[in-house]
PDB file of C-alpha atoms in Angstrom:
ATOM      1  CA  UNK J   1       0.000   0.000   0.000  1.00  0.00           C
ATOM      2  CA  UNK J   2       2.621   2.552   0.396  1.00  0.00           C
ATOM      3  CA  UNK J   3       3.897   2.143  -2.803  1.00  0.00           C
ATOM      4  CA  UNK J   4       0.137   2.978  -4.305  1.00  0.00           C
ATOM      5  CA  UNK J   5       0.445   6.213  -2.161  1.00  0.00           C
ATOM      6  CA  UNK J   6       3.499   6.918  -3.265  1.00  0.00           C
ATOM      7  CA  UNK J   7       2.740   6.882  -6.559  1.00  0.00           C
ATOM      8  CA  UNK J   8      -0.172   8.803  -6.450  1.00  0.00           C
ATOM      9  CA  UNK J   9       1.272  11.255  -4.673  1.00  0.00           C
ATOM     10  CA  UNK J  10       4.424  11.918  -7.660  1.00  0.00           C
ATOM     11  CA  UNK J  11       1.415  12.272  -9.856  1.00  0.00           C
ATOM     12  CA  UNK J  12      -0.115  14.949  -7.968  1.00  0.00           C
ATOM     13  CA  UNK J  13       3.379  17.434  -7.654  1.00  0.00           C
ATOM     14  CA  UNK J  14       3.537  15.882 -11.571  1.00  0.00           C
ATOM     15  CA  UNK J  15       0.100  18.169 -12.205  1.00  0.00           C
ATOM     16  CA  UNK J  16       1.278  21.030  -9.916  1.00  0.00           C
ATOM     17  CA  UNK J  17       4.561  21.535 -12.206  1.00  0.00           C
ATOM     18  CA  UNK J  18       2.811  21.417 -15.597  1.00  0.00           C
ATOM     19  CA  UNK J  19       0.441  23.995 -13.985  1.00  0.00           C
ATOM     20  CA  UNK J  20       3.111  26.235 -12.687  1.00  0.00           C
ATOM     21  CA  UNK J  21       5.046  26.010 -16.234  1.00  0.00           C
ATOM     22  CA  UNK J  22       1.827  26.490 -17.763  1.00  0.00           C
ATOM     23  CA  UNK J  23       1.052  29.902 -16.709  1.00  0.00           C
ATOM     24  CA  UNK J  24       4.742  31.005 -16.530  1.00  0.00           C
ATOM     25  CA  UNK J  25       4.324  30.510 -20.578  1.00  0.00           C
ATOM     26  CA  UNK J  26       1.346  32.141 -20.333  1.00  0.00           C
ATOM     27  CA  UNK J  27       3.046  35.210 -18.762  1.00  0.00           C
ATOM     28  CA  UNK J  28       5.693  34.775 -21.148  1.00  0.00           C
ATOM     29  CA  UNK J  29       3.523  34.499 -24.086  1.00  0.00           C
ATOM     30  CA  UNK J  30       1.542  37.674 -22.687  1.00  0.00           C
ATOM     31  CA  UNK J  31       4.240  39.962 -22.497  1.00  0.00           C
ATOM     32  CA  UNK J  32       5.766  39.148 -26.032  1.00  0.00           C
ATOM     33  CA  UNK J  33       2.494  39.867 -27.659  1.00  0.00           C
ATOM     34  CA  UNK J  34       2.071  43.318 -25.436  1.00  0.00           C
ATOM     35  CA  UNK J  35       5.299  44.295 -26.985  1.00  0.00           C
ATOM     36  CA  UNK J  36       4.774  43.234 -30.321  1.00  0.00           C
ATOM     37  CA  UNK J  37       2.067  45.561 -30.464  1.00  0.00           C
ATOM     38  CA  UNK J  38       3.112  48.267 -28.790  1.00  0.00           C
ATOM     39  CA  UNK J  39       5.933  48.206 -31.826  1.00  0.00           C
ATOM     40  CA  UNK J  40       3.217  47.921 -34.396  1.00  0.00           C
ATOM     41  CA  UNK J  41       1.687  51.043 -32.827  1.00  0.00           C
ATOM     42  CA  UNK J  42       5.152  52.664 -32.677  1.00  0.00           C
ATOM     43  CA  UNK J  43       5.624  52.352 -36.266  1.00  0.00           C
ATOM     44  CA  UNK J  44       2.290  52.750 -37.866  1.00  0.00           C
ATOM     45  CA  UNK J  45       2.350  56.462 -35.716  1.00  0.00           C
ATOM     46  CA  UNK J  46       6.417  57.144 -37.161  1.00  0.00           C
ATOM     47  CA  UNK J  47       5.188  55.867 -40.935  1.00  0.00           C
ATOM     48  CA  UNK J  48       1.932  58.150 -40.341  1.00  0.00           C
ATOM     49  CA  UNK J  49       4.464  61.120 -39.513  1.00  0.00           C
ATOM     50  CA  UNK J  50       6.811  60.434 -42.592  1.00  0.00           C
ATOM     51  CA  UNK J  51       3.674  60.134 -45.093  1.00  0.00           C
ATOM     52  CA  UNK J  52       2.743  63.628 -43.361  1.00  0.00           C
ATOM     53  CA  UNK J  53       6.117  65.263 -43.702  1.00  0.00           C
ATOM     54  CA  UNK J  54       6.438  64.162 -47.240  1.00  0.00           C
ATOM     55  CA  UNK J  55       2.792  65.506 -48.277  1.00  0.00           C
ATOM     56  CA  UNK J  56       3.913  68.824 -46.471  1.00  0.00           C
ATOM     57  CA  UNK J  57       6.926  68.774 -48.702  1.00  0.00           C
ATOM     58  CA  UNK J  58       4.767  68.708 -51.709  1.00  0.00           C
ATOM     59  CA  UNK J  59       2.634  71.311 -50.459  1.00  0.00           C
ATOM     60  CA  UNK J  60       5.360  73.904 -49.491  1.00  0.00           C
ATOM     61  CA  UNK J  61       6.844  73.182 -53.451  1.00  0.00           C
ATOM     62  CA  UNK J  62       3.177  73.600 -54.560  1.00  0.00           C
ATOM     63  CA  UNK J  63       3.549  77.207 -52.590  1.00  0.00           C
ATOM     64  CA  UNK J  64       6.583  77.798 -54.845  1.00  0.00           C
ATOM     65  CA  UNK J  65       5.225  76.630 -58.193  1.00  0.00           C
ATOM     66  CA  UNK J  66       1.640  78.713 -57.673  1.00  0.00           C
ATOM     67  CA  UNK J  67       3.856  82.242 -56.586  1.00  0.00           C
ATOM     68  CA  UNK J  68       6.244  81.547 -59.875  1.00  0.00           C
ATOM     69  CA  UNK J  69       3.131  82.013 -61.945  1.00  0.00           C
ATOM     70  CA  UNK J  70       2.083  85.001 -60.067  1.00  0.00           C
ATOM     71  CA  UNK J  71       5.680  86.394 -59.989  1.00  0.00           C
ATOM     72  CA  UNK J  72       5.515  86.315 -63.724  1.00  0.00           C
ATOM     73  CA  UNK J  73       2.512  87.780 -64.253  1.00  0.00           C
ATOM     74  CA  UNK J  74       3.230  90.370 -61.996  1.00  0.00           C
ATOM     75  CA  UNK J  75       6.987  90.794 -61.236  1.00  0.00           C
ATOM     76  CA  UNK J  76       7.201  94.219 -59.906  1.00  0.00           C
ATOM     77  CA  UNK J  77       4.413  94.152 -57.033  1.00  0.00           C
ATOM     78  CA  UNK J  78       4.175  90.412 -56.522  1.00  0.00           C
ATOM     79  CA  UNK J  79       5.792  90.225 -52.952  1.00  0.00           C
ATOM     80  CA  UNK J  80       4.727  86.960 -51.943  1.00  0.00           C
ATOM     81  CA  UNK J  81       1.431  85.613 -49.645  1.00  0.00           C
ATOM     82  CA  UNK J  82      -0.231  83.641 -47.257  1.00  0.00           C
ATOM     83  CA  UNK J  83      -3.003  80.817 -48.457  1.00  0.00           C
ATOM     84  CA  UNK J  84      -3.906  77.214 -47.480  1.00  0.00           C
ATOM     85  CA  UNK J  85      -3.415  74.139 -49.401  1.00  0.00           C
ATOM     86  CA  UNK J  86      -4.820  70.905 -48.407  1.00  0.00           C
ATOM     87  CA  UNK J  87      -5.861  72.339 -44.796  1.00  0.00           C
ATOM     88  CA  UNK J  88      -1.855  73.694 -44.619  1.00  0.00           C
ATOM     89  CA  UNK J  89      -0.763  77.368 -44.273  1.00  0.00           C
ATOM     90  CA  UNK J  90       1.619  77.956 -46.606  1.00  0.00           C
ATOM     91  CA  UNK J  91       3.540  81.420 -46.341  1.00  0.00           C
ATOM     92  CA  UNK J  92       5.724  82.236 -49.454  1.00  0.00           C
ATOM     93  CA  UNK J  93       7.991  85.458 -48.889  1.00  0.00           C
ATOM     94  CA  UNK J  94       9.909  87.469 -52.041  1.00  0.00           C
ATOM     95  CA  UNK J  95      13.118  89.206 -51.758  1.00  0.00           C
ATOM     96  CA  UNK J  96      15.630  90.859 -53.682  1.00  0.00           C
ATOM     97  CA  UNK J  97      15.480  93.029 -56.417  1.00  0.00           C
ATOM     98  CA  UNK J  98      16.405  91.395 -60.097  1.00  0.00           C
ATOM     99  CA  UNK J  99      17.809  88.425 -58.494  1.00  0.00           C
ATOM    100  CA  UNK J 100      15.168  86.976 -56.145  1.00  0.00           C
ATOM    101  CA  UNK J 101      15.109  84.505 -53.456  1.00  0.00           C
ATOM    102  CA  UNK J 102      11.615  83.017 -52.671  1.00  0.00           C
ATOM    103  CA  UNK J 103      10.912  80.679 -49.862  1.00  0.00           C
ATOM    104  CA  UNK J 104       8.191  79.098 -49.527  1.00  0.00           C
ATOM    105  CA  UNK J 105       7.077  77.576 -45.614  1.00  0.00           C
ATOM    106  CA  UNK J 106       4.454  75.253 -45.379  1.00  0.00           C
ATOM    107  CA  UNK J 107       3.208  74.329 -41.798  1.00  0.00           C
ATOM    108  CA  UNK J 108       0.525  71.681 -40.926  1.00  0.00           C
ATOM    109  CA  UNK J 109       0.218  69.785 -37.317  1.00  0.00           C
ATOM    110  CA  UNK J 110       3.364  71.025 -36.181  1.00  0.00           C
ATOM    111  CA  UNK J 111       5.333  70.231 -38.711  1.00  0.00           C
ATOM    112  CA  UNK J 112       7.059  72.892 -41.100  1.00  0.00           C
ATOM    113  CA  UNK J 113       8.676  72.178 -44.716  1.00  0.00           C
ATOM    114  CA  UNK J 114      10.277  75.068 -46.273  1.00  0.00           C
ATOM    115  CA  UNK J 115      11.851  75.610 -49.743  1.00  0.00           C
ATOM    116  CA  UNK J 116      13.880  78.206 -51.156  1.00  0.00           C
ATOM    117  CA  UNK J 117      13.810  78.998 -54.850  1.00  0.00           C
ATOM    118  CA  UNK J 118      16.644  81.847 -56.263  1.00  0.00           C
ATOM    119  CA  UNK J 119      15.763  83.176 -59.425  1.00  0.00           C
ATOM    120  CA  UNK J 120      18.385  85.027 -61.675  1.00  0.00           C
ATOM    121  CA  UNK J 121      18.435  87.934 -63.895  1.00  0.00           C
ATOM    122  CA  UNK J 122      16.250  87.173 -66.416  1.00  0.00           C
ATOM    123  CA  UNK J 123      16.640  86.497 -70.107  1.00  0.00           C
ATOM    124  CA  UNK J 124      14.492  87.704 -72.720  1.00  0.00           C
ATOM    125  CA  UNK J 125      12.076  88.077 -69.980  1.00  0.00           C
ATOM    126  CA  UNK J 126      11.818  84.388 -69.105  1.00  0.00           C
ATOM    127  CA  UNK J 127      12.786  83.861 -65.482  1.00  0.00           C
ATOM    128  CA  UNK J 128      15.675  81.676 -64.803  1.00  0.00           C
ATOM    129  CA  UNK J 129      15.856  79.469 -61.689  1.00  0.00           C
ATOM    130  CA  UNK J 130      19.142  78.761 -60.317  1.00  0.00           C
ATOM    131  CA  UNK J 131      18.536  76.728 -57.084  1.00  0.00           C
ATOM    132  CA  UNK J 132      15.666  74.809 -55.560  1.00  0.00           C
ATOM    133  CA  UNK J 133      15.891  73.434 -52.492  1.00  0.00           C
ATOM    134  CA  UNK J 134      14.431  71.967 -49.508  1.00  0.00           C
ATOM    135  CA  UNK J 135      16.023  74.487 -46.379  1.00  0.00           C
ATOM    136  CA  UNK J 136      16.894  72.320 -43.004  1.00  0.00           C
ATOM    137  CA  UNK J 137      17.515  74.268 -39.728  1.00  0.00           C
TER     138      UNK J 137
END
């Protein structure tokens, strides 16, 4: 008889140690998914902010290509203006007298984009740009 209880008895701990390792896994298994999506969070919110930064890119060079046209059309009183594009304010500023520098600063959701344009003497009265560029600071 002894033997019977001690055999019953090893299957009893048996049980208790496939429940302990159970829910350690569990934990385990818990945590790991917790992280992964806290990282698919993380970079659907940095891809969101890129997509953002890019369209406000476009928009500030769409600030530069709409005050070119009104710079020719007008290229004596055309200082530059203040409009929205897509729900962004875009602010485009003129300087210089027959060499011009326009920049162009586009601002949505805290973010800002500018670009600066230089334009040259011009030729045959055709406008001539020299540089186009995207301005860090």
């Amino acid at each position: 008889m002894t033997k019977n209880k001690r055999s019953l008895a090893g299957k009893a701990s048996n049980k208790g140690q496939v429940l302990v390792i159970l829910i350690v896994f569990m934990a385990i298994m818990s945590a790991v998914t917790v992280m992964a999506v806290n990282l698919m969070i993380t970079n659907s919110s940095s891809a969101r902010k890129f997509e953002q930064g890019v369209n406000l890119l476009q928009i500030a060079e769409s600030g530069v290509e709409l005050s070119l046209i009104k710079l020719l059309r007008d290229p004596l009183n055309y200082t530059g203006e203040t409009f929205t594009i897509d729900g962004a304010s875009v602010t485009v500023n003129i300087t210089g007298g027959v060499t011009k520098t326009l920049v162009s600063t586009g601002v949505l959701d805290g973010f800002t984009r500018k670009v600066e344009v230089l334009l040259s003497d011009p030729i045959d009265d055709t406008m001539v740009i020299t540089s186009w560029k995207e301005i860090y600071w």
